[in-house]
Amino acid sequence: MSDAINCFDPVANPGGMLTVAESVARILSQIATPEQVETIPLSQAINRVLAEDQVSVFDVPQQTNSAMDGYAIGAAELSSEKNASQKQHRFTVVGQVLAGGAYAGTLAAGEAVEIMTGAALPVGADSIVIREAVTRESGQIFFSDSVKTGQHVRLKGEDIKSGSVALSAGSLIRPQEQGLLASLGMQNVAVFKPLRVAIFSTGDEVVAQGQALPENCIYDTNRFTLTGLLQRMGCSVVDLGIIEDSQVTMQRVLSEASQQADMVISSGGVSMGQADYIKQALEAVGDIGFWRVAMRPGRPLAFGKVGQAPFFGLPGNPVAVMVTFLQFVQPALRKMMGQKGWQPIKMMAVAEEKIKSRAGRIDYSRGVYRINDQGELVVQTTGAQGSGILTSMVQANCLIEIGEQYSQVEAGDRVLIQPFSDLL
Ligand code: AMP
Ligand code: MG
């Protein structure tokens, strides 16, 4: 790993701070894209990433067909007829075609075929008059609406052309991609292998659920928020529990973790003035940089590699863990999963109140956005913003991202928000 990673070591360079963007860039430069591919049933492919371009060998839809229930006609003759007089149009119904079927003949002038949604357009027809627009009497239809050539018609290949890439490698398979692959007739699909991520918590004050809570201690929160985030990203989680404050244990767990997981994530123990054993353990088993990132919450961050696995040493505070996961771990995982073109969702909202911030760092406040009575996207904070206040995450539906250049946001200013819809 390059020396650049360690040049922001607070010991070597106490004033050095990385911006969030620099940190993301450094992290991504160390992350490899996946190689291992497996073929699985399409029905199980949700949240996986497509490993190969999918080229369609036929047009979707296969033939030009009706988008509505109604009557198929040739529009050309009708327009001249309509110009000639204002009376109702009249067509003779010569047949009926259902979805899955076809009309055997060719439509002649003045003829219409009754047609159902999805049924192939008869030869000689190019437009559909919807059923609701006509009156039908003794084998004839009458209507007065004008007709635009091609109306209510779905063209052969309008969704996917034969020979074109219907879905490219690197696409995340959401329900809509799953449906598109299904429309190509695929039963199985080649996807990248899901990632295994090992997580553990550190700190002698951190207690596992099911045990009594001694005085001055807290229950472990971070393994649960991390597990939830990772599972929502489709990763499998190797939960290594809470690691006692000892260098020997830490080294053993780290090297074991790196052998069984594609990524290792810890929380706690990375800020300055902490028990040095974590730093020593990390340096003994891996190539790790300790960074100070110009952000709040989440300033201390360790990043590097243990064995082949990228390692994230996230801060200990529960809100900081979630915020740093979203800003740093998520982009890294998306790249490792093989997803292309992913970007965090950000939008602008009007702040409804003054929001504290400091120039020179990005502040991520927990916020609640909504559409107000005037139809504007507005946002307020959830109140107290301590990095241990996890109820702020529970109340929030977004992070409010206040950039390095702002020392304060006034009510009425526009701010960036990161809605939680992606993962939370
Ligand atoms: P640290 O960076 O280890 O000093 O942790 C910062 C703060 O986060 C301390 O108040 C810790 O008690 C708390 N903390 C660390 N790990 C956890 C955890 N797994 N669950 C809840 N709080 C934690
Ligand atoms: Mg600690």
Short mmCIF file of C-alpha atoms and ligand atoms in Angstrom, two decimals:
data_model
loop_
_atom_site.label_atom_id
_atom_site.label_comp_id
_atom_site.label_asym_id
_atom_site.label_seq_id
_atom_site.Cartn_x
_atom_site.Cartn_y
_atom_site.Cartn_z
CA MET A 1 0.00 0.00 0.00
CA SER A 2 1.26 3.47 -0.80
CA ASP A 3 2.80 5.74 1.78
CA ALA A 4 0.12 8.25 0.92
CA ILE A 5 -2.36 6.22 2.94
CA ASN A 6 -0.36 6.77 6.09
CA CYS A 7 0.60 10.37 5.59
CA PHE A 8 -2.51 11.39 7.50
CA ASP A 9 -1.53 9.33 10.48
CA PRO A 10 -2.33 11.73 13.33
CA VAL A 11 0.83 10.71 15.12
CA ALA A 12 3.08 11.38 12.13
CA ASN A 13 1.05 14.34 10.96
CA PRO A 14 -1.15 15.67 13.75
CA GLY A 15 -2.64 18.54 11.74
CA GLY A 16 -3.45 16.43 8.70
CA MET A 17 -7.08 16.02 7.79
CA LEU A 18 -8.61 14.34 4.78
CA THR A 19 -11.81 15.59 3.23
CA VAL A 20 -14.65 13.12 2.82
CA ALA A 21 -14.17 13.16 -0.97
CA GLU A 22 -10.43 12.48 -0.67
CA SER A 23 -11.12 9.65 1.74
CA VAL A 24 -13.66 8.04 -0.61
CA ALA A 25 -11.22 8.37 -3.53
CA ARG A 26 -8.39 6.79 -1.54
CA ILE A 27 -10.61 3.97 -0.39
CA LEU A 28 -11.94 3.23 -3.87
CA SER A 29 -8.42 3.22 -5.32
CA GLN A 30 -7.64 0.29 -2.99
CA ILE A 31 -10.78 -1.70 -3.76
CA ALA A 32 -10.84 -4.35 -6.48
CA THR A 33 -13.83 -5.31 -8.60
CA PRO A 34 -15.12 -8.88 -8.25
CA GLU A 35 -14.09 -11.88 -10.31
CA GLN A 36 -16.06 -14.79 -8.92
CA VAL A 37 -19.23 -15.45 -10.86
CA GLU A 38 -21.98 -17.96 -10.19
CA THR A 39 -25.09 -18.90 -12.10
CA ILE A 40 -28.28 -18.90 -10.06
CA PRO A 41 -32.03 -19.10 -10.77
CA LEU A 42 -33.43 -15.72 -11.82
CA SER A 43 -36.05 -16.07 -9.10
CA GLN A 44 -33.27 -15.78 -6.48
CA ALA A 45 -31.31 -12.99 -8.15
CA ILE A 46 -32.79 -10.00 -6.32
CA ASN A 47 -30.10 -7.60 -4.96
CA ARG A 48 -27.34 -9.42 -6.83
CA VAL A 49 -25.17 -7.80 -9.52
CA LEU A 50 -25.27 -8.99 -13.11
CA ALA A 51 -21.87 -10.38 -14.20
CA GLU A 52 -22.36 -10.45 -17.98
CA ASP A 53 -24.07 -8.25 -20.56
CA GLN A 54 -27.44 -9.74 -21.49
CA VAL A 55 -28.12 -9.50 -25.21
CA SER A 56 -31.63 -10.19 -26.40
CA VAL A 57 -31.91 -12.66 -29.27
CA PHE A 58 -35.39 -11.47 -30.17
CA ASP A 59 -37.46 -8.32 -30.20
CA VAL A 60 -39.47 -7.47 -27.08
CA PRO A 61 -42.34 -7.30 -27.82
CA GLN A 62 -42.04 -9.92 -30.49
CA GLN A 63 -44.72 -8.40 -32.71
CA THR A 64 -46.52 -5.08 -33.02
CA ASN A 65 -49.60 -5.33 -30.79
CA SER A 66 -52.43 -3.43 -29.21
CA ALA A 67 -51.96 -1.49 -25.97
CA MET A 68 -55.74 -1.30 -25.36
CA ASP A 69 -58.94 -3.23 -25.81
CA GLY A 70 -60.69 -1.78 -28.89
CA TYR A 71 -60.72 -1.92 -32.67
CA ALA A 72 -57.76 -2.11 -35.04
CA ILE A 73 -58.09 0.04 -38.15
CA GLY A 74 -55.95 1.59 -40.86
CA ALA A 75 -55.86 5.31 -40.04
CA ALA A 76 -54.96 6.66 -43.51
CA GLU A 77 -58.31 6.26 -45.20
CA LEU A 78 -60.10 7.60 -42.16
CA SER A 79 -58.33 10.94 -42.16
CA SER A 80 -59.43 11.69 -45.71
CA GLU A 81 -62.93 10.55 -44.91
CA LYS A 82 -63.02 12.75 -41.77
CA ASN A 83 -61.87 15.77 -43.77
CA ALA A 84 -64.59 15.17 -46.31
CA SER A 85 -67.40 15.34 -43.81
CA GLN A 86 -67.96 15.73 -40.09
CA LYS A 87 -70.22 12.74 -39.76
CA GLN A 88 -69.26 9.78 -37.64
CA HIS A 89 -66.70 7.30 -38.91
CA ARG A 90 -68.08 3.90 -39.75
CA PHE A 91 -66.20 0.61 -39.99
CA THR A 92 -67.38 -2.93 -40.52
CA VAL A 93 -66.12 -5.38 -37.90
CA VAL A 94 -64.72 -8.37 -39.79
CA GLY A 95 -63.21 -10.39 -36.97
CA GLN A 96 -61.79 -10.58 -33.49
CA VAL A 97 -58.28 -11.25 -32.24
CA LEU A 98 -57.36 -12.17 -28.68
CA ALA A 99 -53.98 -11.89 -26.94
CA GLY A 100 -51.81 -14.75 -28.14
CA GLY A 101 -53.74 -15.01 -31.41
CA ALA A 102 -53.53 -13.38 -34.84
CA TYR A 103 -56.02 -12.27 -37.47
CA ALA A 104 -55.54 -14.44 -40.52
CA GLY A 105 -56.62 -11.96 -43.19
CA THR A 106 -55.59 -8.47 -44.31
CA LEU A 107 -57.77 -5.51 -43.44
CA ALA A 108 -59.42 -3.87 -46.41
CA ALA A 109 -60.66 -0.28 -46.58
CA GLY A 110 -63.51 0.32 -44.15
CA GLU A 111 -62.79 -2.80 -42.12
CA ALA A 112 -61.98 -3.08 -38.42
CA VAL A 113 -60.98 -6.02 -36.24
CA GLU A 114 -61.99 -6.18 -32.61
CA ILE A 115 -58.73 -6.53 -30.66
CA MET A 116 -57.69 -7.20 -27.07
CA THR A 117 -54.70 -5.73 -25.23
CA GLY A 118 -51.53 -7.57 -26.23
CA ALA A 119 -53.01 -9.12 -29.39
CA ALA A 120 -50.99 -8.84 -32.61
CA LEU A 121 -52.05 -6.04 -34.95
CA PRO A 122 -53.69 -7.43 -38.12
CA VAL A 123 -51.94 -6.76 -41.44
CA GLY A 124 -53.38 -3.53 -42.84
CA ALA A 125 -54.05 -2.00 -39.42
CA ASP A 126 -51.85 0.65 -37.77
CA SER A 127 -53.99 2.23 -35.05
CA ILE A 128 -56.41 1.31 -32.29
CA VAL A 129 -59.68 3.02 -31.48
CA ILE A 130 -60.46 2.23 -27.86
CA ARG A 131 -63.61 0.32 -27.08
CA GLU A 132 -65.01 3.16 -24.94
CA ALA A 133 -64.93 5.55 -27.92
CA VAL A 134 -67.17 3.56 -30.24
CA THR A 135 -70.79 2.47 -30.47
CA ARG A 136 -71.31 -0.89 -32.03
CA GLU A 137 -74.46 -1.78 -33.92
CA SER A 138 -75.18 -4.80 -36.09
CA GLY A 139 -71.62 -5.61 -37.03
CA GLN A 140 -70.48 -2.01 -37.43
CA ILE A 141 -68.69 0.52 -35.22
CA PHE A 142 -69.25 4.28 -35.19
CA PHE A 143 -67.02 6.92 -33.60
CA SER A 144 -66.36 10.62 -34.00
CA ASP A 145 -62.94 11.05 -32.33
CA SER A 146 -60.00 11.84 -34.56
CA VAL A 147 -57.31 9.15 -34.81
CA LYS A 148 -53.55 9.69 -34.64
CA THR A 149 -51.76 7.10 -36.73
CA GLY A 150 -50.13 4.56 -34.41
CA GLN A 151 -52.25 5.41 -31.38
CA HIS A 152 -52.46 2.74 -28.68
CA VAL A 153 -50.04 0.54 -30.60
CA ARG A 154 -46.91 -1.05 -29.12
CA LEU A 155 -44.27 -1.52 -31.77
CA LYS A 156 -42.29 -4.70 -32.25
CA GLY A 157 -38.94 -4.25 -30.43
CA GLU A 158 -39.93 -0.93 -28.79
CA ASP A 159 -38.85 -2.25 -25.37
CA ILE A 160 -35.74 -4.21 -26.43
CA LYS A 161 -34.38 -4.61 -29.96
CA SER A 162 -33.11 -7.99 -31.05
CA GLY A 163 -29.30 -8.05 -30.76
CA SER A 164 -29.11 -5.14 -28.33
CA VAL A 165 -27.75 -5.22 -24.77
CA ALA A 166 -30.89 -5.41 -22.68
CA LEU A 167 -29.02 -5.12 -19.39
CA SER A 168 -25.31 -4.52 -18.94
CA ALA A 169 -22.86 -6.23 -16.60
CA GLY A 170 -22.67 -4.35 -13.32
CA SER A 171 -26.41 -3.70 -13.07
CA LEU A 172 -27.89 -4.22 -9.63
CA ILE A 173 -30.85 -6.55 -9.99
CA ARG A 174 -33.84 -4.74 -8.54
CA PRO A 175 -37.39 -5.98 -9.15
CA GLN A 176 -37.50 -4.13 -12.48
CA GLU A 177 -34.23 -5.71 -13.73
CA GLN A 178 -35.51 -9.09 -12.59
CA GLY A 179 -38.64 -8.50 -14.67
CA LEU A 180 -36.63 -7.39 -17.71
CA LEU A 181 -34.47 -10.52 -17.56
CA ALA A 182 -37.64 -12.55 -17.22
CA SER A 183 -39.01 -10.90 -20.38
CA LEU A 184 -35.96 -12.32 -22.22
CA GLY A 185 -37.02 -15.79 -21.10
CA MET A 186 -34.07 -16.29 -18.78
CA GLN A 187 -34.36 -18.93 -16.10
CA ASN A 188 -30.82 -18.59 -14.78
CA VAL A 189 -28.52 -15.62 -14.56
CA ALA A 190 -24.77 -15.11 -14.07
CA VAL A 191 -24.12 -12.87 -11.07
CA PHE A 192 -21.16 -12.01 -8.89
CA LYS A 193 -20.74 -14.03 -5.71
CA PRO A 194 -22.19 -12.32 -2.65
CA LEU A 195 -19.67 -10.80 -0.28
CA ARG A 196 -18.88 -12.09 3.18
CA VAL A 197 -18.15 -9.34 5.65
CA ALA A 198 -16.71 -9.99 9.12
CA ILE A 199 -17.65 -7.53 11.85
CA PHE A 200 -16.68 -7.10 15.47
CA SER A 201 -17.00 -4.56 18.24
CA THR A 202 -14.26 -3.43 20.59
CA GLY A 203 -14.25 -2.00 24.08
CA ASP A 204 -14.28 -3.42 27.58
CA GLU A 205 -17.37 -1.34 28.36
CA VAL A 206 -19.33 -2.93 25.51
CA VAL A 207 -21.62 -5.74 26.65
CA ALA A 208 -23.44 -8.42 24.67
CA GLN A 209 -27.22 -8.76 24.82
CA GLY A 210 -28.38 -11.49 27.18
CA GLN A 211 -25.88 -10.44 29.83
CA ALA A 212 -26.65 -8.18 32.76
CA LEU A 213 -25.47 -4.62 32.19
CA PRO A 214 -22.74 -3.75 34.71
CA GLU A 215 -22.45 -0.20 35.91
CA ASN A 216 -20.64 2.15 33.50
CA CYS A 217 -21.20 -0.21 30.59
CA ILE A 218 -23.36 -0.14 27.47
CA TYR A 219 -24.95 -2.78 25.31
CA ASP A 220 -23.35 -3.39 21.94
CA THR A 221 -25.22 -1.43 19.30
CA ASN A 222 -22.82 -1.38 16.41
CA ARG A 223 -22.85 -5.04 15.44
CA PHE A 224 -26.60 -4.76 14.98
CA THR A 225 -26.68 -1.62 12.89
CA LEU A 226 -23.80 -2.98 10.80
CA THR A 227 -25.49 -6.37 10.35
CA GLY A 228 -28.68 -4.69 9.18
CA LEU A 229 -26.87 -2.41 6.74
CA LEU A 230 -24.81 -5.29 5.35
CA GLN A 231 -27.78 -7.60 4.99
CA ARG A 232 -29.71 -4.90 3.14
CA MET A 233 -26.77 -4.72 0.74
CA GLY A 234 -27.01 -8.46 0.16
CA CYS A 235 -23.81 -9.35 2.05
CA SER A 236 -23.52 -12.28 4.40
CA VAL A 237 -22.25 -11.34 7.83
CA VAL A 238 -19.62 -13.18 9.88
CA ASP A 239 -20.26 -11.91 13.39
CA LEU A 240 -17.10 -12.17 15.50
CA GLY A 241 -18.67 -10.65 18.61
CA ILE A 242 -17.06 -8.24 21.02
CA ILE A 243 -13.29 -8.32 21.22
CA GLU A 244 -11.71 -7.66 24.58
CA ASP A 245 -9.18 -4.86 24.90
CA SER A 246 -6.06 -6.97 24.31
CA GLN A 247 -3.55 -6.81 21.52
CA VAL A 248 -3.06 -10.58 21.29
CA THR A 249 -6.78 -11.32 20.96
CA MET A 250 -7.20 -8.51 18.50
CA GLN A 251 -4.39 -9.77 16.26
CA ARG A 252 -5.74 -13.30 16.29
CA VAL A 253 -9.29 -12.21 15.47
CA LEU A 254 -8.15 -9.87 12.71
CA SER A 255 -6.10 -12.47 10.90
CA GLU A 256 -8.84 -15.10 11.28
CA ALA A 257 -11.40 -12.61 10.01
CA SER A 258 -9.34 -11.75 6.95
CA GLN A 259 -9.14 -15.44 6.03
CA GLN A 260 -12.87 -16.03 6.07
CA ALA A 261 -14.24 -12.74 4.81
CA ASP A 262 -13.95 -10.43 1.81
CA MET A 263 -14.01 -7.37 4.08
CA VAL A 264 -13.47 -6.78 7.80
CA ILE A 265 -15.20 -4.01 9.75
CA SER A 266 -14.62 -3.11 13.39
CA SER A 267 -16.06 -0.33 15.48
CA GLY A 268 -14.44 1.63 18.28
CA GLY A 269 -10.89 2.14 19.37
CA VAL A 270 -9.59 4.21 16.47
CA SER A 271 -9.62 7.71 17.89
CA MET A 272 -6.55 9.46 19.24
CA GLY A 273 -5.51 8.72 22.77
CA GLN A 274 -7.17 5.33 22.74
CA ALA A 275 -5.71 2.13 24.01
CA ASP A 276 -2.71 1.79 21.72
CA TYR A 277 -3.09 -1.95 21.42
CA ILE A 278 -5.59 -1.61 18.58
CA LYS A 279 -3.19 0.44 16.53
CA GLN A 280 -0.37 -1.98 17.27
CA ALA A 281 -2.52 -4.98 16.48
CA LEU A 282 -3.64 -3.48 13.19
CA GLU A 283 -0.11 -2.56 12.23
CA ALA A 284 1.11 -6.06 13.13
CA VAL A 285 -1.39 -7.90 10.91
CA GLY A 286 -2.10 -5.43 8.16
CA ASP A 287 -1.30 -2.27 6.35
CA ILE A 288 -3.56 0.29 7.92
CA GLY A 289 -3.74 4.06 7.87
CA PHE A 290 -5.31 6.03 10.69
CA TRP A 291 -7.11 8.98 9.24
CA ARG A 292 -8.72 12.08 10.58
CA VAL A 293 -11.53 12.96 8.25
CA ALA A 294 -12.92 16.49 8.17
CA MET A 295 -16.44 15.44 9.08
CA ARG A 296 -18.80 15.19 12.00
CA PRO A 297 -19.71 12.72 13.26
CA GLY A 298 -17.04 10.21 12.33
CA ARG A 299 -13.71 11.98 12.34
CA PRO A 300 -11.42 9.06 13.22
CA LEU A 301 -11.28 6.28 10.66
CA ALA A 302 -8.85 3.45 10.08
CA PHE A 303 -8.60 1.98 6.61
CA GLY A 304 -6.31 -0.51 4.96
CA LYS A 305 -5.91 -4.21 4.41
CA VAL A 306 -5.59 -7.27 6.59
CA GLY A 307 -4.37 -10.05 4.33
CA GLN A 308 -6.28 -9.57 1.09
CA ALA A 309 -9.36 -8.12 2.78
CA PRO A 310 -10.06 -4.39 2.96
CA PHE A 311 -10.40 -3.33 6.58
CA PHE A 312 -12.50 -0.48 8.01
CA GLY A 313 -11.94 0.59 11.60
CA LEU A 314 -15.03 2.71 12.16
CA PRO A 315 -15.44 5.01 15.16
CA GLY A 316 -17.26 3.68 18.22
CA ASN A 317 -20.17 6.05 18.59
CA PRO A 318 -23.31 4.43 17.17
CA VAL A 319 -24.35 7.35 14.95
CA ALA A 320 -20.79 7.80 13.69
CA VAL A 321 -20.72 4.11 12.74
CA MET A 322 -23.81 4.49 10.58
CA VAL A 323 -22.72 7.76 9.01
CA THR A 324 -19.24 6.47 8.15
CA PHE A 325 -20.73 3.25 6.80
CA LEU A 326 -22.91 5.23 4.43
CA GLN A 327 -20.11 7.56 3.28
CA PHE A 328 -17.18 5.12 3.07
CA VAL A 329 -18.13 1.45 3.43
CA GLN A 330 -21.11 1.58 1.11
CA PRO A 331 -19.18 2.89 -1.95
CA ALA A 332 -16.43 0.34 -1.30
CA LEU A 333 -18.92 -2.52 -1.05
CA ARG A 334 -20.77 -1.41 -4.17
CA LYS A 335 -17.50 -1.54 -6.09
CA MET A 336 -16.54 -4.93 -4.62
CA MET A 337 -20.00 -6.25 -5.50
CA GLY A 338 -19.36 -5.25 -9.12
CA GLN A 339 -22.05 -2.59 -9.26
CA LYS A 340 -21.35 0.08 -11.87
CA GLY A 341 -22.61 3.62 -11.91
CA TRP A 342 -23.74 3.73 -8.28
CA GLN A 343 -23.93 7.14 -6.65
CA PRO A 344 -25.37 8.14 -3.31
CA ILE A 345 -28.79 9.75 -3.68
CA LYS A 346 -28.57 13.45 -2.82
CA MET A 347 -31.06 16.26 -3.31
CA MET A 348 -31.62 19.83 -2.28
CA ALA A 349 -34.15 20.83 0.36
CA VAL A 350 -34.96 24.10 2.08
CA ALA A 351 -33.85 24.21 5.72
CA GLU A 352 -36.75 25.13 7.98
CA GLU A 353 -34.50 26.15 10.84
CA LYS A 354 -31.02 27.35 11.66
CA ILE A 355 -28.58 24.41 11.59
CA LYS A 356 -25.24 24.47 13.36
CA SER A 357 -22.17 23.55 11.40
CA ARG A 358 -18.51 24.44 11.21
CA ALA A 359 -16.47 25.60 8.24
CA GLY A 360 -13.74 23.21 7.17
CA ARG A 361 -15.64 19.98 7.73
CA ILE A 362 -18.80 18.31 6.49
CA ASP A 363 -21.53 18.05 9.11
CA TYR A 364 -24.02 15.24 8.76
CA SER A 365 -27.05 16.14 10.83
CA ARG A 366 -29.94 13.75 11.14
CA GLY A 367 -32.97 15.24 9.44
CA VAL A 368 -36.61 14.77 8.59
CA TYR A 369 -37.61 15.87 5.11
CA ARG A 370 -41.14 16.32 3.86
CA ILE A 371 -43.14 18.19 1.26
CA ASN A 372 -44.74 21.28 2.84
CA ASP A 373 -48.12 22.84 2.00
CA GLN A 374 -46.50 24.89 -0.78
CA GLY A 375 -45.18 21.73 -2.38
CA GLU A 376 -41.54 22.45 -1.47
CA LEU A 377 -39.09 19.85 -0.23
CA VAL A 378 -38.15 21.07 3.25
CA VAL A 379 -36.04 19.61 6.05
CA GLN A 380 -35.53 20.03 9.77
CA THR A 381 -33.08 18.37 12.12
CA THR A 382 -34.18 15.75 14.63
CA GLY A 383 -32.93 17.93 17.49
CA ALA A 384 -29.89 17.03 19.60
CA GLN A 385 -27.12 15.77 17.34
CA GLY A 386 -24.70 13.97 19.69
CA SER A 387 -22.94 11.12 17.91
CA GLY A 388 -24.13 8.67 20.56
CA ILE A 389 -27.81 9.64 20.21
CA LEU A 390 -29.14 6.75 18.16
CA THR A 391 -32.74 7.90 18.55
CA SER A 392 -31.76 10.69 16.14
CA MET A 393 -31.25 8.03 13.46
CA VAL A 394 -34.56 6.40 14.38
CA GLN A 395 -36.46 9.68 13.98
CA ALA A 396 -34.61 10.69 10.83
CA ASN A 397 -35.38 9.88 7.21
CA CYS A 398 -32.22 11.55 5.84
CA LEU A 399 -28.84 12.99 6.61
CA ILE A 400 -28.47 16.72 6.09
CA GLU A 401 -25.05 17.26 4.51
CA ILE A 402 -23.62 20.69 5.23
CA GLY A 403 -20.45 21.22 3.21
CA GLU A 404 -17.02 22.40 4.34
CA GLN A 405 -17.65 25.95 3.13
CA TYR A 406 -20.55 26.70 5.50
CA SER A 407 -20.22 27.77 9.10
CA GLN A 408 -23.95 28.03 9.60
CA VAL A 409 -27.17 27.36 7.76
CA GLU A 410 -30.04 29.84 8.19
CA ALA A 411 -33.73 29.01 7.92
CA GLY A 412 -34.64 29.31 4.23
CA ASP A 413 -31.18 28.24 2.94
CA ARG A 414 -31.00 25.32 0.60
CA VAL A 415 -29.11 22.28 1.89
CA LEU A 416 -28.14 18.88 0.51
CA ILE A 417 -29.93 15.88 1.93
CA GLN A 418 -29.13 12.18 1.61
CA PRO A 419 -32.45 10.35 1.90
CA PHE A 420 -32.27 7.01 3.66
CA SER A 421 -34.27 5.25 0.96
CA ASP A 422 -31.17 3.45 -0.37
CA LEU A 423 -30.49 1.30 2.65
CA LEU A 424 -32.27 2.62 5.69
P1 AMP B 1 -14.26 4.59 21.14
O1 AMP B 1 -13.96 5.13 19.78
O2 AMP B 1 -13.89 3.14 21.26
O3 AMP B 1 -13.70 5.42 22.22
O4 AMP B 1 -15.83 4.65 21.30
C1 AMP B 1 -16.50 5.89 21.28
C2 AMP B 1 -17.80 5.77 22.03
O5 AMP B 1 -18.61 4.81 21.39
C3 AMP B 1 -17.65 5.31 23.47
O6 AMP B 1 -18.58 6.02 24.24
C4 AMP B 1 -17.98 3.85 23.39
O7 AMP B 1 -18.48 3.38 24.60
C5 AMP B 1 -19.05 3.82 22.31
N1 AMP B 1 -19.05 2.52 21.66
C6 AMP B 1 -17.97 1.86 21.17
N2 AMP B 1 -18.33 0.68 20.66
C7 AMP B 1 -19.69 0.58 20.81
C8 AMP B 1 -20.65 -0.40 20.49
N3 AMP B 1 -20.31 -1.54 19.87
N4 AMP B 1 -21.96 -0.17 20.79
C9 AMP B 1 -22.30 0.99 21.38
N5 AMP B 1 -21.44 1.96 21.70
C10 AMP B 1 -20.14 1.77 21.45
MG MG B 2 -13.43 1.89 22.71
#
